[in-house]
PDB file of C-alpha atoms in Angstrom:
ATOM      1  CA  MET L   1      80.206 143.679  79.452  1.00 90.00           C
ATOM      2  CA  VAL L   2      81.509 142.160  82.683  1.00 94.00           C
ATOM      3  CA  THR L   3      84.436 144.192  84.081  1.00 95.00           C
ATOM      4  CA  ILE L   4      85.496 142.130  87.074  1.00 97.00           C
ATOM      5  CA  ALA L   5      89.068 141.383  85.933  1.00 97.00           C
ATOM      6  CA  GLN L   6      89.798 145.076  85.318  1.00 95.00           C
ATOM      7  CA  ASP L   7      91.568 144.011  82.118  1.00 97.00           C
ATOM      8  CA  PRO L   8      89.744 144.484  78.803  1.00 97.00           C
ATOM      9  CA  ALA L   9      90.899 141.216  77.202  1.00 97.00           C
ATOM     10  CA  ALA L  10      90.199 139.127  80.306  1.00 98.00           C
ATOM     11  CA  ASP L  11      86.827 140.823  80.818  1.00 98.00           C
ATOM     12  CA  ARG L  12      85.877 140.071  77.206  1.00 98.00           C
ATOM     13  CA  VAL L  13      86.634 136.380  77.814  1.00 98.00           C
ATOM     14  CA  LEU L  14      84.422 136.448  80.922  1.00 98.00           C
ATOM     15  CA  SER L  15      81.662 138.206  79.010  1.00 97.00           C
ATOM     16  CA  ASP L  16      81.784 135.932  75.974  1.00 97.00           C
ATOM     17  CA  ASP L  17      82.263 132.519  77.580  1.00 98.00           C
ATOM     18  CA  PRO L  18      79.983 131.185  80.345  1.00 98.00           C
ATOM     19  CA  PHE L  19      82.559 128.560  81.319  1.00 98.00           C
ATOM     20  CA  ALA L  20      85.136 131.329  81.801  1.00 98.00           C
ATOM     21  CA  LEU L  21      82.820 133.099  84.239  1.00 98.00           C
ATOM     22  CA  LEU L  22      82.261 129.844  86.126  1.00 98.00           C
ATOM     23  CA  VAL L  23      86.044 129.251  86.304  1.00 98.00           C
ATOM     24  CA  GLY L  24      86.688 132.839  87.423  1.00 98.00           C
ATOM     25  CA  MET L  25      84.276 132.352  90.298  1.00 98.00           C
ATOM     26  CA  LEU L  26      85.916 129.034  91.143  1.00 98.00           C
ATOM     27  CA  LEU L  27      89.302 130.756  91.364  1.00 98.00           C
ATOM     28  CA  ASP L  28      87.932 133.586  93.527  1.00 96.00           C
ATOM     29  CA  GLN L  29      89.241 132.437  96.896  1.00 93.00           C
ATOM     30  CA  GLN L  30      92.344 133.365  98.848  1.00 90.00           C
ATOM     31  CA  TYR L  31      93.404 135.507  95.905  1.00 93.00           C
ATOM     32  CA  PRO L  32      92.501 139.062  94.816  1.00 93.00           C
ATOM     33  CA  MET L  33      89.239 138.795  92.881  1.00 94.00           C
ATOM     34  CA  GLU L  34      90.380 140.671  89.789  1.00 96.00           C
ATOM     35  CA  HIS L  35      93.369 138.336  89.493  1.00 96.00           C
ATOM     36  CA  ALA L  36      91.174 135.269  89.975  1.00 97.00           C
ATOM     37  CA  PHE L  37      88.884 136.400  87.184  1.00 98.00           C
ATOM     38  CA  ARG L  38      91.905 136.871  84.884  1.00 98.00           C
ATOM     39  CA  GLY L  39      92.636 133.150  85.234  1.00 98.00           C
ATOM     40  CA  PRO L  40      90.316 132.019  82.427  1.00 98.00           C
ATOM     41  CA  ALA L  41      92.008 134.379  79.950  1.00 98.00           C
ATOM     42  CA  LYS L  42      95.392 132.941  80.945  1.00 98.00           C
ATOM     43  CA  ILE L  43      94.093 129.415  80.349  1.00 98.00           C
ATOM     44  CA  LEU L  44      92.690 130.441  76.967  1.00 98.00           C
ATOM     45  CA  GLU L  45      95.953 132.104  75.946  1.00 97.00           C
ATOM     46  CA  ARG L  46      98.099 129.136  76.969  1.00 97.00           C
ATOM     47  CA  PHE L  47      95.795 126.218  76.188  1.00 98.00           C
ATOM     48  CA  GLY L  48      94.169 127.698  73.090  1.00 98.00           C
ATOM     49  CA  THR L  49      90.596 127.012  74.167  1.00 98.00           C
ATOM     50  CA  LEU L  50      88.228 127.122  77.109  1.00 98.00           C
ATOM     51  CA  ASP L  51      86.187 124.244  75.719  1.00 98.00           C
ATOM     52  CA  PRO L  52      85.226 122.211  78.805  1.00 98.00           C
ATOM     53  CA  ALA L  53      85.650 118.902  76.941  1.00 98.00           C
ATOM     54  CA  ALA L  54      89.213 119.776  75.899  1.00 98.00           C
ATOM     55  CA  ILE L  55      90.086 120.917  79.420  1.00 98.00           C
ATOM     56  CA  ALA L  56      88.519 117.824  81.017  1.00 98.00           C
ATOM     57  CA  ASP L  57      90.464 115.569  78.626  1.00 98.00           C
ATOM     58  CA  ALA L  58      93.788 117.405  78.957  1.00 98.00           C
ATOM     59  CA  GLU L  59      96.688 115.425  80.366  1.00 98.00           C
ATOM     60  CA  PRO L  60      96.583 116.422  84.061  1.00 98.00           C
ATOM     61  CA  ASP L  61     100.304 117.068  84.616  1.00 98.00           C
ATOM     62  CA  ALA L  62     100.587 119.175  81.482  1.00 98.00           C
ATOM     63  CA  PHE L  63      97.464 121.149  82.459  1.00 98.00           C
ATOM     64  CA  VAL L  64      98.862 121.704  85.958  1.00 98.00           C
ATOM     65  CA  ASP L  65     102.104 123.036  84.480  1.00 97.00           C
ATOM     66  CA  LEU L  66     100.166 125.335  82.158  1.00 97.00           C
ATOM     67  CA  CYS L  67      98.142 126.742  85.070  1.00 98.00           C
ATOM     68  CA  ALA L  68     101.087 127.091  87.462  1.00 97.00           C
ATOM     69  CA  THR L  69     103.493 128.772  85.035  1.00 94.00           C
ATOM     70  CA  PRO L  70     104.029 132.402  86.104  1.00 95.00           C
ATOM     71  CA  PRO L  71     101.952 134.395  86.019  1.00 95.00           C
ATOM     72  CA  ALA L  72      99.887 131.513  87.400  1.00 96.00           C
ATOM     73  CA  ILE L  73      96.105 131.381  87.230  1.00 97.00           C
ATOM     74  CA  HIS L  74      96.003 131.508  91.042  1.00 96.00           C
ATOM     75  CA  ARG L  75      98.263 131.691  94.067  1.00 94.00           C
ATOM     76  CA  TYR L  76      97.703 127.927  94.271  1.00 94.00           C
ATOM     77  CA  GLY L  77      97.858 127.308  90.540  1.00 94.00           C
ATOM     78  CA  ARG L  78      98.732 123.628  90.785  1.00 95.00           C
ATOM     79  CA  SER L  79      95.796 122.645  92.980  1.00 95.00           C
ATOM     80  CA  MET L  80      93.414 124.981  91.157  1.00 97.00           C
ATOM     81  CA  ALA L  81      94.298 123.332  87.848  1.00 98.00           C
ATOM     82  CA  GLY L  82      92.808 120.102  89.167  1.00 97.00           C
ATOM     83  CA  ARG L  83      89.690 121.932  90.300  1.00 97.00           C
ATOM     84  CA  VAL L  84      89.300 123.552  86.884  1.00 98.00           C
ATOM     85  CA  GLN L  85      89.550 120.135  85.222  1.00 98.00           C
ATOM     86  CA  ALA L  86      87.046 118.648  87.679  1.00 98.00           C
ATOM     87  CA  LEU L  87      84.657 121.542  86.983  1.00 98.00           C
ATOM     88  CA  ALA L  88      85.094 121.045  83.225  1.00 98.00           C
ATOM     89  CA  LYS L  89      84.286 117.351  83.588  1.00 98.00           C
ATOM     90  CA  VAL L  90      81.021 118.100  85.407  1.00 98.00           C
ATOM     91  CA  VAL L  91      80.054 120.681  82.770  1.00 98.00           C
ATOM     92  CA  VAL L  92      80.723 118.096  80.043  1.00 98.00           C
ATOM     93  CA  ASP L  93      79.035 115.175  81.788  1.00 98.00           C
ATOM     94  CA  GLU L  94      75.974 116.965  83.175  1.00 97.00           C
ATOM     95  CA  TYR L  95      75.462 119.981  80.897  1.00 97.00           C
ATOM     96  CA  ASP L  96      76.691 118.721  77.509  1.00 97.00           C
ATOM     97  CA  GLY L  97      79.718 121.010  77.693  1.00 98.00           C
ATOM     98  CA  ASP L  98      77.601 124.168  77.913  1.00 98.00           C
ATOM     99  CA  ALA L  99      78.146 125.944  81.239  1.00 98.00           C
ATOM    100  CA  SER L 100      75.281 128.358  80.574  1.00 98.00           C
ATOM    101  CA  ARG L 101      72.858 125.428  80.849  1.00 97.00           C
ATOM    102  CA  ILE L 102      73.523 125.473  84.591  1.00 98.00           C
ATOM    103  CA  TRP L 103      71.516 128.693  84.803  1.00 97.00           C
ATOM    104  CA  SER L 104      69.721 129.179  81.490  1.00 93.00           C
ATOM    105  CA  ASP L 105      67.140 126.416  81.829  1.00 82.00           C
ATOM    106  CA  VAL L 106      66.519 126.808  85.539  1.00 90.00           C
ATOM    107  CA  GLY L 107      63.097 127.886  86.776  1.00 88.00           C
ATOM    108  CA  SER L 108      63.895 128.799  90.348  1.00 96.00           C
ATOM    109  CA  ALA L 109      66.811 129.928  92.454  1.00 97.00           C
ATOM    110  CA  PRO L 110      66.697 126.873  94.734  1.00 97.00           C
ATOM    111  CA  VAL L 111      67.302 124.680  91.678  1.00 97.00           C
ATOM    112  CA  LEU L 112      70.155 126.964  90.603  1.00 98.00           C
ATOM    113  CA  MET L 113      71.662 126.853  94.086  1.00 98.00           C
ATOM    114  CA  LYS L 114      71.457 123.057  94.092  1.00 97.00           C
ATOM    115  CA  ARG L 115      73.233 122.922  90.718  1.00 98.00           C
ATOM    116  CA  LEU L 116      75.922 125.369  91.783  1.00 98.00           C
ATOM    117  CA  THR L 117      76.654 123.740  95.139  1.00 98.00           C
ATOM    118  CA  ALA L 118      77.029 120.397  93.341  1.00 98.00           C
ATOM    119  CA  LEU L 119      79.940 121.830  91.313  1.00 98.00           C
ATOM    120  CA  PRO L 120      83.516 121.106  92.433  1.00 96.00           C
ATOM    121  CA  GLY L 121      84.822 124.038  94.456  1.00 95.00           C
ATOM    122  CA  TYR L 122      81.412 125.665  94.897  1.00 97.00           C
ATOM    123  CA  GLY L 123      80.067 125.781  98.426  1.00 96.00           C
ATOM    124  CA  GLU L 124      76.948 127.566  99.593  1.00 97.00           C
ATOM    125  CA  GLN L 125      78.645 130.957  99.937  1.00 96.00           C
ATOM    126  CA  LYS L 126      80.158 130.839  96.445  1.00 97.00           C
ATOM    127  CA  ALA L 127      76.810 129.701  95.004  1.00 98.00           C
ATOM    128  CA  LYS L 128      75.036 132.648  96.648  1.00 98.00           C
ATOM    129  CA  ILE L 129      77.574 135.104  95.266  1.00 98.00           C
ATOM    130  CA  PHE L 130      77.450 133.571  91.775  1.00 98.00           C
ATOM    131  CA  THR L 131      73.643 133.671  91.807  1.00 98.00           C
ATOM    132  CA  ALA L 132      73.828 137.370  92.680  1.00 98.00           C
ATOM    133  CA  LEU L 133      76.436 137.898  89.957  1.00 98.00           C
ATOM    134  CA  LEU L 134      74.196 136.275  87.359  1.00 98.00           C
ATOM    135  CA  ALA L 135      71.247 138.402  88.438  1.00 97.00           C
ATOM    136  CA  LYS L 136      73.000 141.739  88.821  1.00 97.00           C
ATOM    137  CA  GLN L 137      75.313 141.583  85.830  1.00 96.00           C
ATOM    138  CA  LEU L 138      73.751 139.167  83.328  1.00 96.00           C
ATOM    139  CA  ASP L 139      70.086 139.755  84.169  1.00 95.00           C
ATOM    140  CA  VAL L 140      69.593 136.042  84.909  1.00 96.00           C
ATOM    141  CA  LYS L 141      66.997 136.240  87.671  1.00 96.00           C
ATOM    142  CA  PRO L 142      65.353 132.916  88.433  1.00 97.00           C
ATOM    143  CA  ARG L 143      62.347 133.022  90.725  1.00 97.00           C
ATOM    144  CA  GLY L 144      63.538 133.573  94.297  1.00 97.00           C
ATOM    145  CA  TRP L 145      67.059 134.723  93.451  1.00 98.00           C
ATOM    146  CA  THR L 146      67.089 137.513  96.052  1.00 97.00           C
ATOM    147  CA  LYS L 147      66.194 135.118  98.873  1.00 98.00           C
ATOM    148  CA  ALA L 148      68.673 132.503  97.627  1.00 97.00           C
ATOM    149  CA  SER L 149      71.486 135.071  97.373  1.00 97.00           C
ATOM    150  CA  GLY L 150      70.845 136.473 100.829  1.00 97.00           C
ATOM    151  CA  ASP L 151      72.735 139.670 101.586  1.00 96.00           C
ATOM    152  CA  TYR L 152      74.542 139.451  98.229  1.00 97.00           C
ATOM    153  CA  ALA L 153      71.279 140.424  96.532  1.00 97.00           C
ATOM    154  CA  LYS L 154      71.179 143.736  98.378  1.00 97.00           C
ATOM    155  CA  LYS L 155      72.268 146.985  96.814  1.00 94.00           C
ATOM    156  CA  GLY L 156      75.745 148.067  97.744  1.00 94.00           C
ATOM    157  CA  TYR L 157      79.245 146.736  97.373  1.00 96.00           C
ATOM    158  CA  ARG L 158      79.324 143.343  99.064  1.00 95.00           C
ATOM    159  CA  SER L 159      80.936 140.949  96.591  1.00 96.00           C
ATOM    160  CA  VAL L 160      82.231 140.360  93.106  1.00 97.00           C
ATOM    161  CA  ALA L 161      78.586 140.536  91.992  1.00 97.00           C
ATOM    162  CA  ASP L 162      78.795 144.302  92.556  1.00 97.00           C
ATOM    163  CA  VAL L 163      82.090 144.945  90.734  1.00 97.00           C
ATOM    164  CA  VAL L 164      81.472 146.945  87.575  1.00 96.00           C
ATOM    165  CA  ASP L 165      84.559 149.192  87.530  1.00 96.00           C
ATOM    166  CA  ALA L 166      87.701 150.058  89.494  1.00 94.00           C
ATOM    167  CA  ASP L 167      85.788 152.227  91.970  1.00 97.00           C
ATOM    168  CA  SER L 168      83.271 149.501  92.815  1.00 97.00           C
ATOM    169  CA  LEU L 169      86.132 147.006  93.167  1.00 96.00           C
ATOM    170  CA  GLN L 170      87.692 149.221  95.855  1.00 96.00           C
ATOM    171  CA  LYS L 171      84.329 149.621  97.618  1.00 97.00           C
ATOM    172  CA  VAL L 172      83.882 145.836  97.705  1.00 97.00           C
ATOM    173  CA  ARG L 173      87.402 145.502  99.125  1.00 94.00           C
ATOM    174  CA  GLN L 174      86.585 148.052 101.834  1.00 95.00           C
ATOM    175  CA  PHE L 175      83.358 146.210 102.685  1.00 95.00           C
ATOM    176  CA  LYS L 176      85.165 142.869 102.974  1.00 90.00           C
ATOM    177  CA  LYS L 177      87.899 144.409 105.110  1.00 92.00           C
ATOM    178  CA  ALA L 178      85.298 145.902 107.463  1.00 92.00           C
ATOM    179  CA  LYS L 179      83.480 142.543 107.714  1.00 89.00           C
ATOM    180  CA  LYS L 180      86.719 140.750 108.594  1.00 89.00           C
ATOM    181  CA  ALA L 181      87.470 143.361 111.254  1.00 89.00           C
ATOM    182  CA  GLU L 182      83.951 142.915 112.703  1.00 88.00           C
ATOM    183  CA  ALA L 183      84.380 139.154 112.817  1.00 87.00           C
ATOM    184  CA  LYS L 184      87.787 139.447 114.453  1.00 87.00           C
ATOM    185  CA  ALA L 185      86.433 141.899 117.064  1.00 88.00           C
ATOM    186  CA  ALA L 186      83.525 139.545 117.802  1.00 88.00           C
ATOM    187  CA  GLN L 187      85.977 136.715 118.484  1.00 87.00           C
ATOM    188  CA  ALA L 188      88.082 138.797 120.888  1.00 77.00           C
TER     189      ALA L 188
END
């Protein structure tokens, strides 16, 4: 079972629903990762479903309100609501509403990376991390995944792909903090 959210109910949602995992990764920016990955469970609790078709078809203002109501799905709950709906629309239109099809019928990591970077809110960095997450935690390892994931494929505590418990979450935090300090020192 995925344990990124550090909350049993939220982690079960992430483990049971591929779209939830995709949304959690979408929300993982400028917000503590465990809170971002709790977002899908909040949507499920408030909206009643994580069905991409229902989310894509939801009245936008009502969906924004649902996502922004405290505790919001993200620090920027209003703007992220729109991104979640845009992501749901792509999953419906291109993958018949089944988010797992993004990675389940892919033969190579370059194809997976192309699919992921085409998603709303997914740039190259996020696609690399999600590819590593799929490989390390769900055993989805398309040909070339280590090269496509770059440093995120390495052993250690580099990203959400390496979070399996509270201890690993803290180690990832420490790694990120050290990287930011290195980058800041390099700019000085």
